[in-house]
């Protein structure tokens, strides 16, 4: 979707006093949305000598002798790098590193607001896989984790894989795994509400990019009955000769039924639709789904299936929008996931940690489960602590924790 161009307000009293062209978004973003704040006072020469030289030299020397002390005596164990190349920003597409910064700042303040995790936005002026990997790896000593953000597929898959292999801190591409965790949590509760298990459901995903692939993989790990993924050319299947390596892997993990052809044909009799691609699904295709189906149409701002249409045929409807019930919002996942991983100094974020996060998120809903409430609100203050505790426990169980 093309971005709407809005002229920012000028620095005049007229604009600030309610001019008809004034846009509050520009007022909020002026000067940026975040800043660095000291956690210790520097009030006099004694404070200065402890916070900086000569006192700091003792701490540096101790870390040089015992490198693991860096977690105790610096911010490393509680700060995440939010890294992008600006190639796939929200619904704006490839807008470049500078234009991506407002989004990265926003991500950083969500880390702090919802998970108590400090985060630093880093927009890179490079696009090559190895170039990005090398740059992030060289920055890594300053951080306890890396959140990859808004990097276009399929490069994002290889970048994440190579960084995970090279670094001993969590590397997490939120466009993939955050979306997948929240989607699984909502689907677990939708299935529970209908008295079914995941193994009884057949899902169809529209979109084979970062989010679609990650959702498919986590659903398979969670025991979905079957899931088929569709791209612009139809169902991703092993007999297609136009698949890149990422889609070939996806074909090997999904579509046990061997479906081919269009998304619309795959929806006939399906129990679940998950949209992460944009576009519009015809109403007749929605009508062909199984009774009591679930529709998760998550494209923003225009869902693949409008909720008014979806409600005619589906028992549970979710979107990516905040003005409809059941918003699939990544902020429900990534702050708690990183908080839990950092708490135990995890060396990576495993599939088990993601599954644990989804289960914990689903359980927060508890007795309030109903068709218009299968996922909690981002402002439910139980969410991040529950996810963090589950992730920390899973990290310990899987042997990737270091405390």
XYZ file of C-alpha atoms in Angstrom:
403
model
C 0.000 0.000 0.000
C 1.345 3.436 -0.873
C 1.999 5.755 2.044
C -0.153 8.843 2.368
C 1.980 11.984 2.175
C 1.153 14.502 4.884
C 2.824 17.907 5.072
C 4.321 18.427 8.527
C 3.283 21.515 10.465
C 5.586 24.510 10.369
C 7.196 25.895 13.501
C 4.631 28.646 13.919
C 2.190 29.503 16.656
C -0.606 29.270 14.100
C 0.092 25.561 13.456
C 0.552 24.830 17.134
C -2.737 26.526 18.020
C -4.973 24.343 15.880
C -4.388 25.174 12.239
C -6.540 22.944 10.025
C -3.410 21.368 8.522
C -1.931 20.452 11.897
C -1.322 16.703 12.275
C -0.817 15.494 15.877
C 1.397 12.631 14.668
C 4.079 15.140 13.706
C 3.769 16.911 17.052
C 4.274 13.645 18.920
C 7.295 12.642 16.844
C 9.061 16.014 16.867
C 12.512 15.506 18.359
C 12.050 11.723 18.470
C 10.187 9.518 20.930
C 12.980 8.375 23.213
C 16.162 9.440 25.009
C 18.993 7.990 27.101
C 18.601 8.450 30.850
C 21.233 7.842 33.532
C 20.431 5.348 36.300
C 23.010 6.780 38.727
C 23.516 10.358 39.933
C 26.497 12.525 39.006
C 26.071 15.344 41.520
C 29.635 16.049 42.596
C 33.260 15.028 42.093
C 32.835 11.893 44.206
C 29.976 10.672 42.027
C 31.986 11.547 38.934
C 35.009 9.617 40.123
C 32.868 6.509 40.653
C 30.764 6.717 37.486
C 33.748 7.590 35.321
C 37.480 7.743 35.906
C 39.134 6.529 38.069
C 36.449 4.229 39.517
C 35.334 2.848 36.180
C 38.816 1.433 35.546
C 38.367 -1.139 38.327
C 35.188 -2.430 36.714
C 36.755 -2.546 33.254
C 39.726 -4.510 34.574
C 37.455 -6.983 36.339
C 35.464 -7.571 33.140
C 38.681 -8.011 31.167
C 39.692 -10.791 33.594
C 36.193 -12.332 33.832
C 34.180 -11.427 30.698
C 30.931 -12.808 32.110
C 30.913 -9.936 34.622
C 29.830 -7.638 31.785
C 26.274 -8.832 32.454
C 26.440 -7.670 36.080
C 28.268 -4.374 35.705
C 26.928 -2.916 32.444
C 23.564 -2.569 30.764
C 24.287 -5.464 28.369
C 22.002 -7.979 30.062
C 18.968 -5.723 29.831
C 19.234 -4.021 26.449
C 18.203 -5.113 22.957
C 19.302 -3.801 19.560
C 16.331 -3.176 17.257
C 17.921 -3.600 13.836
C 16.480 -2.861 10.399
C 17.574 -2.051 6.874
C 14.280 -0.284 6.129
C 13.363 -2.699 3.345
C 9.928 -3.879 4.552
C 8.551 -1.297 6.960
C 4.996 -1.893 8.191
C 2.677 -1.348 5.236
C 5.064 1.159 3.674
C 7.484 -1.254 2.053
C 11.049 -0.330 1.119
C 11.411 3.208 2.469
C 15.047 3.072 3.547
C 16.856 3.296 6.896
C 16.224 6.947 7.769
C 12.483 6.759 7.097
C 12.292 3.570 9.193
C 13.606 5.263 12.335
C 10.213 6.437 13.680
C 9.048 2.820 13.595
C 12.216 1.551 15.261
C 11.902 4.199 17.975
C 8.320 3.099 18.455
C 9.429 -0.503 18.790
C 11.999 0.524 21.385
C 9.496 2.344 23.561
C 7.121 -0.644 23.357
C 9.935 -2.855 24.655
C 10.287 -0.523 27.631
C 6.603 0.166 28.221
C 5.375 -3.407 28.045
C 8.404 -5.512 29.013
C 10.687 -3.257 31.038
C 13.420 -3.922 28.461
C 15.683 -1.145 27.195
C 16.127 -1.084 23.420
C 18.175 0.934 20.945
C 17.017 1.522 17.342
C 19.702 0.819 14.752
C 18.936 1.511 11.074
C 21.578 0.110 8.729
C 22.507 1.576 5.366
C 23.262 -1.802 3.787
C 21.249 -4.595 2.183
C 23.506 -7.595 1.558
C 22.954 -10.589 3.830
C 26.621 -10.947 4.763
C 27.020 -7.181 5.131
C 24.134 -6.982 7.616
C 25.305 -10.070 9.495
C 28.844 -8.740 9.798
C 27.650 -5.322 10.968
C 25.307 -6.706 13.617
C 27.869 -9.227 14.807
C 30.401 -6.438 15.350
C 27.831 -4.435 17.335
C 26.723 -7.427 19.426
C 29.119 -6.993 22.406
C 27.024 -4.003 23.503
C 23.717 -5.886 23.618
C 21.985 -8.777 25.339
C 19.777 -9.548 22.357
C 18.987 -8.575 18.780
C 15.489 -7.899 17.477
C 15.504 -7.920 13.676
C 12.734 -5.737 12.335
C 11.178 -4.945 8.968
C 13.765 -6.742 6.817
C 12.329 -8.103 3.586
C 11.935 -11.819 2.877
C 13.639 -14.028 1.897
C 16.804 -12.236 3.083
C 15.440 -12.024 6.616
C 15.474 -15.816 6.978
C 19.149 -16.133 6.104
C 20.172 -13.105 8.161
C 18.487 -14.510 11.251
C 19.946 -17.990 10.717
C 23.490 -16.731 10.211
C 23.343 -14.420 13.218
C 21.983 -17.215 15.412
C 24.885 -19.397 14.346
C 27.441 -16.679 14.984
C 26.220 -15.059 18.202
C 25.560 -16.436 21.685
C 22.710 -14.015 22.439
C 19.038 -14.224 21.377
C 18.337 -13.164 17.785
C 14.643 -12.804 16.989
C 12.989 -11.568 13.807
C 9.742 -10.215 15.218
C 7.911 -9.944 11.891
C 8.210 -13.719 11.751
C 8.085 -15.081 15.247
C 6.182 -12.423 17.177
C 3.303 -12.673 14.727
C 3.481 -16.469 14.850
C 3.384 -16.631 18.654
C 0.358 -14.344 18.970
C -1.472 -16.100 16.133
C -0.947 -19.503 17.748
C -2.141 -18.200 21.115
C -5.346 -16.842 19.583
C -5.914 -20.031 17.597
C -5.445 -22.180 20.703
C -8.179 -20.239 22.454
C -10.482 -20.241 19.418
C -10.123 -24.010 19.207
C -10.740 -24.346 22.955
C -13.862 -22.229 22.668
C -15.200 -24.544 19.965
C -14.317 -27.710 21.860
C -11.700 -28.804 19.336
C -7.975 -29.418 19.440
C -5.427 -28.012 17.020
C -4.997 -31.486 15.545
C -8.582 -31.344 14.288
C -8.084 -28.154 12.287
C -7.035 -27.547 8.693
C -5.652 -24.054 8.127
C -4.945 -21.997 5.017
C -2.457 -19.121 5.182
C -2.480 -16.289 2.654
C 1.092 -15.055 2.374
C 4.355 -16.992 2.201
C 6.648 -14.203 3.352
C 8.259 -13.794 6.762
C 5.068 -13.898 8.828
C 3.278 -16.553 6.781
C 6.214 -18.952 6.856
C 6.769 -18.527 10.591
C 3.079 -19.000 11.371
C 2.994 -22.182 9.301
C 6.065 -23.566 11.058
C 4.838 -22.834 14.576
C 1.418 -24.328 13.796
C 3.129 -27.498 12.590
C 5.246 -27.579 15.760
C 2.105 -27.099 17.858
C 0.363 -30.054 16.176
C -2.040 -28.490 13.672
C -3.953 -31.060 11.642
C -2.766 -29.579 8.369
C -1.791 -26.190 7.002
C -1.385 -24.989 3.428
C 0.324 -21.722 2.495
C -0.513 -19.632 -0.551
C 1.608 -17.054 -2.349
C 0.776 -14.941 -5.414
C 0.942 -18.017 -7.657
C -1.210 -20.292 -5.529
C -0.648 -23.018 -2.965
C 2.976 -23.683 -2.057
C 3.404 -27.354 -2.960
C 6.334 -29.662 -3.583
C 5.477 -30.052 -7.285
C 6.021 -26.345 -8.037
C 9.255 -25.569 -9.854
C 9.306 -21.819 -9.148
C 9.991 -21.992 -5.402
C 13.014 -20.386 -3.754
C 14.857 -22.269 -1.013
C 12.693 -20.828 1.775
C 9.480 -21.874 0.044
C 10.868 -25.315 -0.787
C 11.485 -25.819 2.912
C 7.952 -24.590 3.615
C 6.525 -27.035 1.071
C 8.336 -29.910 2.790
C 6.766 -29.050 6.173
C 3.202 -28.217 5.152
C 0.297 -29.230 2.930
C 0.016 -32.897 3.876
C -3.166 -33.031 1.806
C -1.188 -32.193 -1.328
C -3.410 -29.282 -2.322
C -2.621 -27.346 -5.486
C -4.222 -24.416 -7.253
C -5.606 -21.216 -5.809
C -6.100 -19.931 -2.289
C -9.832 -19.831 -2.935
C -9.974 -23.515 -3.834
C -7.975 -24.433 -0.726
C -10.462 -22.600 1.498
C -13.265 -25.004 0.586
C -13.928 -26.944 3.785
C -11.044 -25.297 5.665
C -11.397 -24.609 9.376
C -9.010 -21.651 9.594
C -8.037 -18.730 7.371
C -4.957 -16.718 8.338
C -4.164 -13.658 6.239
C -0.786 -11.917 6.303
C -0.604 -10.796 2.698
C -3.098 -8.066 1.868
C -5.411 -8.375 -1.105
C -9.054 -9.391 -0.894
C -10.552 -12.855 -0.504
C -13.902 -13.226 -2.318
C -16.905 -13.692 -0.067
C -17.896 -16.904 -1.848
C -14.566 -18.434 -0.851
C -15.201 -17.506 2.793
C -18.676 -19.012 2.530
C -17.131 -22.303 1.368
C -15.202 -22.785 4.622
C -16.277 -25.380 7.175
C -19.023 -24.515 9.676
C -17.657 -22.824 12.790
C -14.543 -21.625 10.967
C -12.029 -19.093 12.271
C -10.965 -16.078 10.198
C -7.782 -14.257 11.185
C -7.469 -11.535 8.511
C -4.497 -9.526 9.709
C -3.507 -7.198 6.856
C -3.457 -3.515 7.844
C -5.261 -1.275 7.334
C -7.492 -3.358 5.065
C -8.029 -6.953 6.217
C -8.127 -9.609 3.499
C -11.655 -10.370 4.669
C -13.574 -7.520 6.260
C -14.919 -8.465 9.704
C -18.494 -7.716 8.604
C -18.139 -10.359 5.900
C -16.206 -12.779 8.094
C -18.835 -12.711 10.844
C -21.431 -14.066 8.422
C -19.591 -17.366 8.231
C -17.007 -17.601 11.011
C -17.320 -18.381 14.714
C -14.218 -16.362 15.644
C -12.831 -13.358 13.779
C -9.496 -11.639 14.420
C -7.659 -8.823 12.651
C -4.467 -6.816 12.982
C -6.434 -3.656 13.767
C -6.989 -2.089 17.172
C -10.536 -0.947 16.350
C -11.887 -4.515 16.085
C -11.940 -7.254 18.749
C -9.196 -9.892 18.843
C -6.282 -7.814 17.598
C -3.271 -9.963 16.686
C -0.630 -7.562 17.931
C 3.063 -8.460 18.212
C 3.413 -6.286 21.301
C 1.728 -9.154 23.145
C 4.791 -11.305 22.476
C 8.155 -9.657 21.911
C 8.531 -7.648 25.170
C 7.854 -10.690 27.336
C 9.888 -13.044 25.159
C 12.970 -10.856 25.395
C 12.387 -10.105 29.085
C 12.336 -13.835 29.832
C 15.330 -14.593 27.622
C 17.410 -11.785 29.139
C 16.391 -12.761 32.666
C 18.107 -16.145 32.304
C 20.812 -14.902 29.898
C 19.602 -17.282 27.199
C 21.987 -17.948 24.344
C 19.153 -18.182 21.825
C 15.358 -18.261 21.494
C 14.275 -21.810 20.722
C 11.090 -23.206 19.195
C 10.169 -24.483 22.660
C 10.475 -20.990 24.110
C 8.156 -19.629 21.401
C 5.610 -22.394 22.008
C 5.758 -21.688 25.742
C 5.176 -17.992 25.083
C 2.092 -18.770 22.977
C 0.669 -21.094 25.616
C 1.231 -18.557 28.405
C -0.347 -15.798 26.338
C -3.416 -17.933 25.637
C -3.786 -18.786 29.323
C -3.909 -15.112 30.331
C -7.414 -14.940 28.826
C -8.583 -17.615 31.287
C -12.246 -17.556 32.225
C -12.864 -14.452 30.104
C -12.655 -16.554 26.937
C -15.366 -15.734 24.406
C -15.637 -15.307 20.653
C -14.657 -11.638 20.774
C -11.907 -12.203 23.338
C -9.579 -15.048 22.352
C -6.459 -12.950 22.916
C -5.738 -10.478 25.740
C -5.363 -6.741 25.341
C -1.844 -5.323 24.970
C -2.695 -3.205 28.017
C -3.390 -6.233 30.224
C -0.525 -5.953 32.694
C -0.483 -9.736 33.219
C 0.738 -10.427 29.692
C 4.466 -9.636 29.706
C 5.167 -11.212 33.138
C 3.338 -14.400 32.144
C 5.163 -14.663 28.829
C 8.528 -13.838 30.415
C 8.119 -16.489 33.120
C 7.150 -19.149 30.574
C 10.039 -18.258 28.269
C 12.559 -18.283 31.134
C 11.318 -21.695 32.325
C 11.485 -23.111 28.790
C 15.023 -21.760 28.325
C 16.136 -23.531 31.489
C 14.380 -26.732 30.451
C 16.041 -26.668 27.032
C 19.503 -25.939 28.387
C 20.032 -22.544 26.744
C 19.982 -20.480 29.956
C 23.102 -19.318 31.753
C 21.578 -18.420 35.087
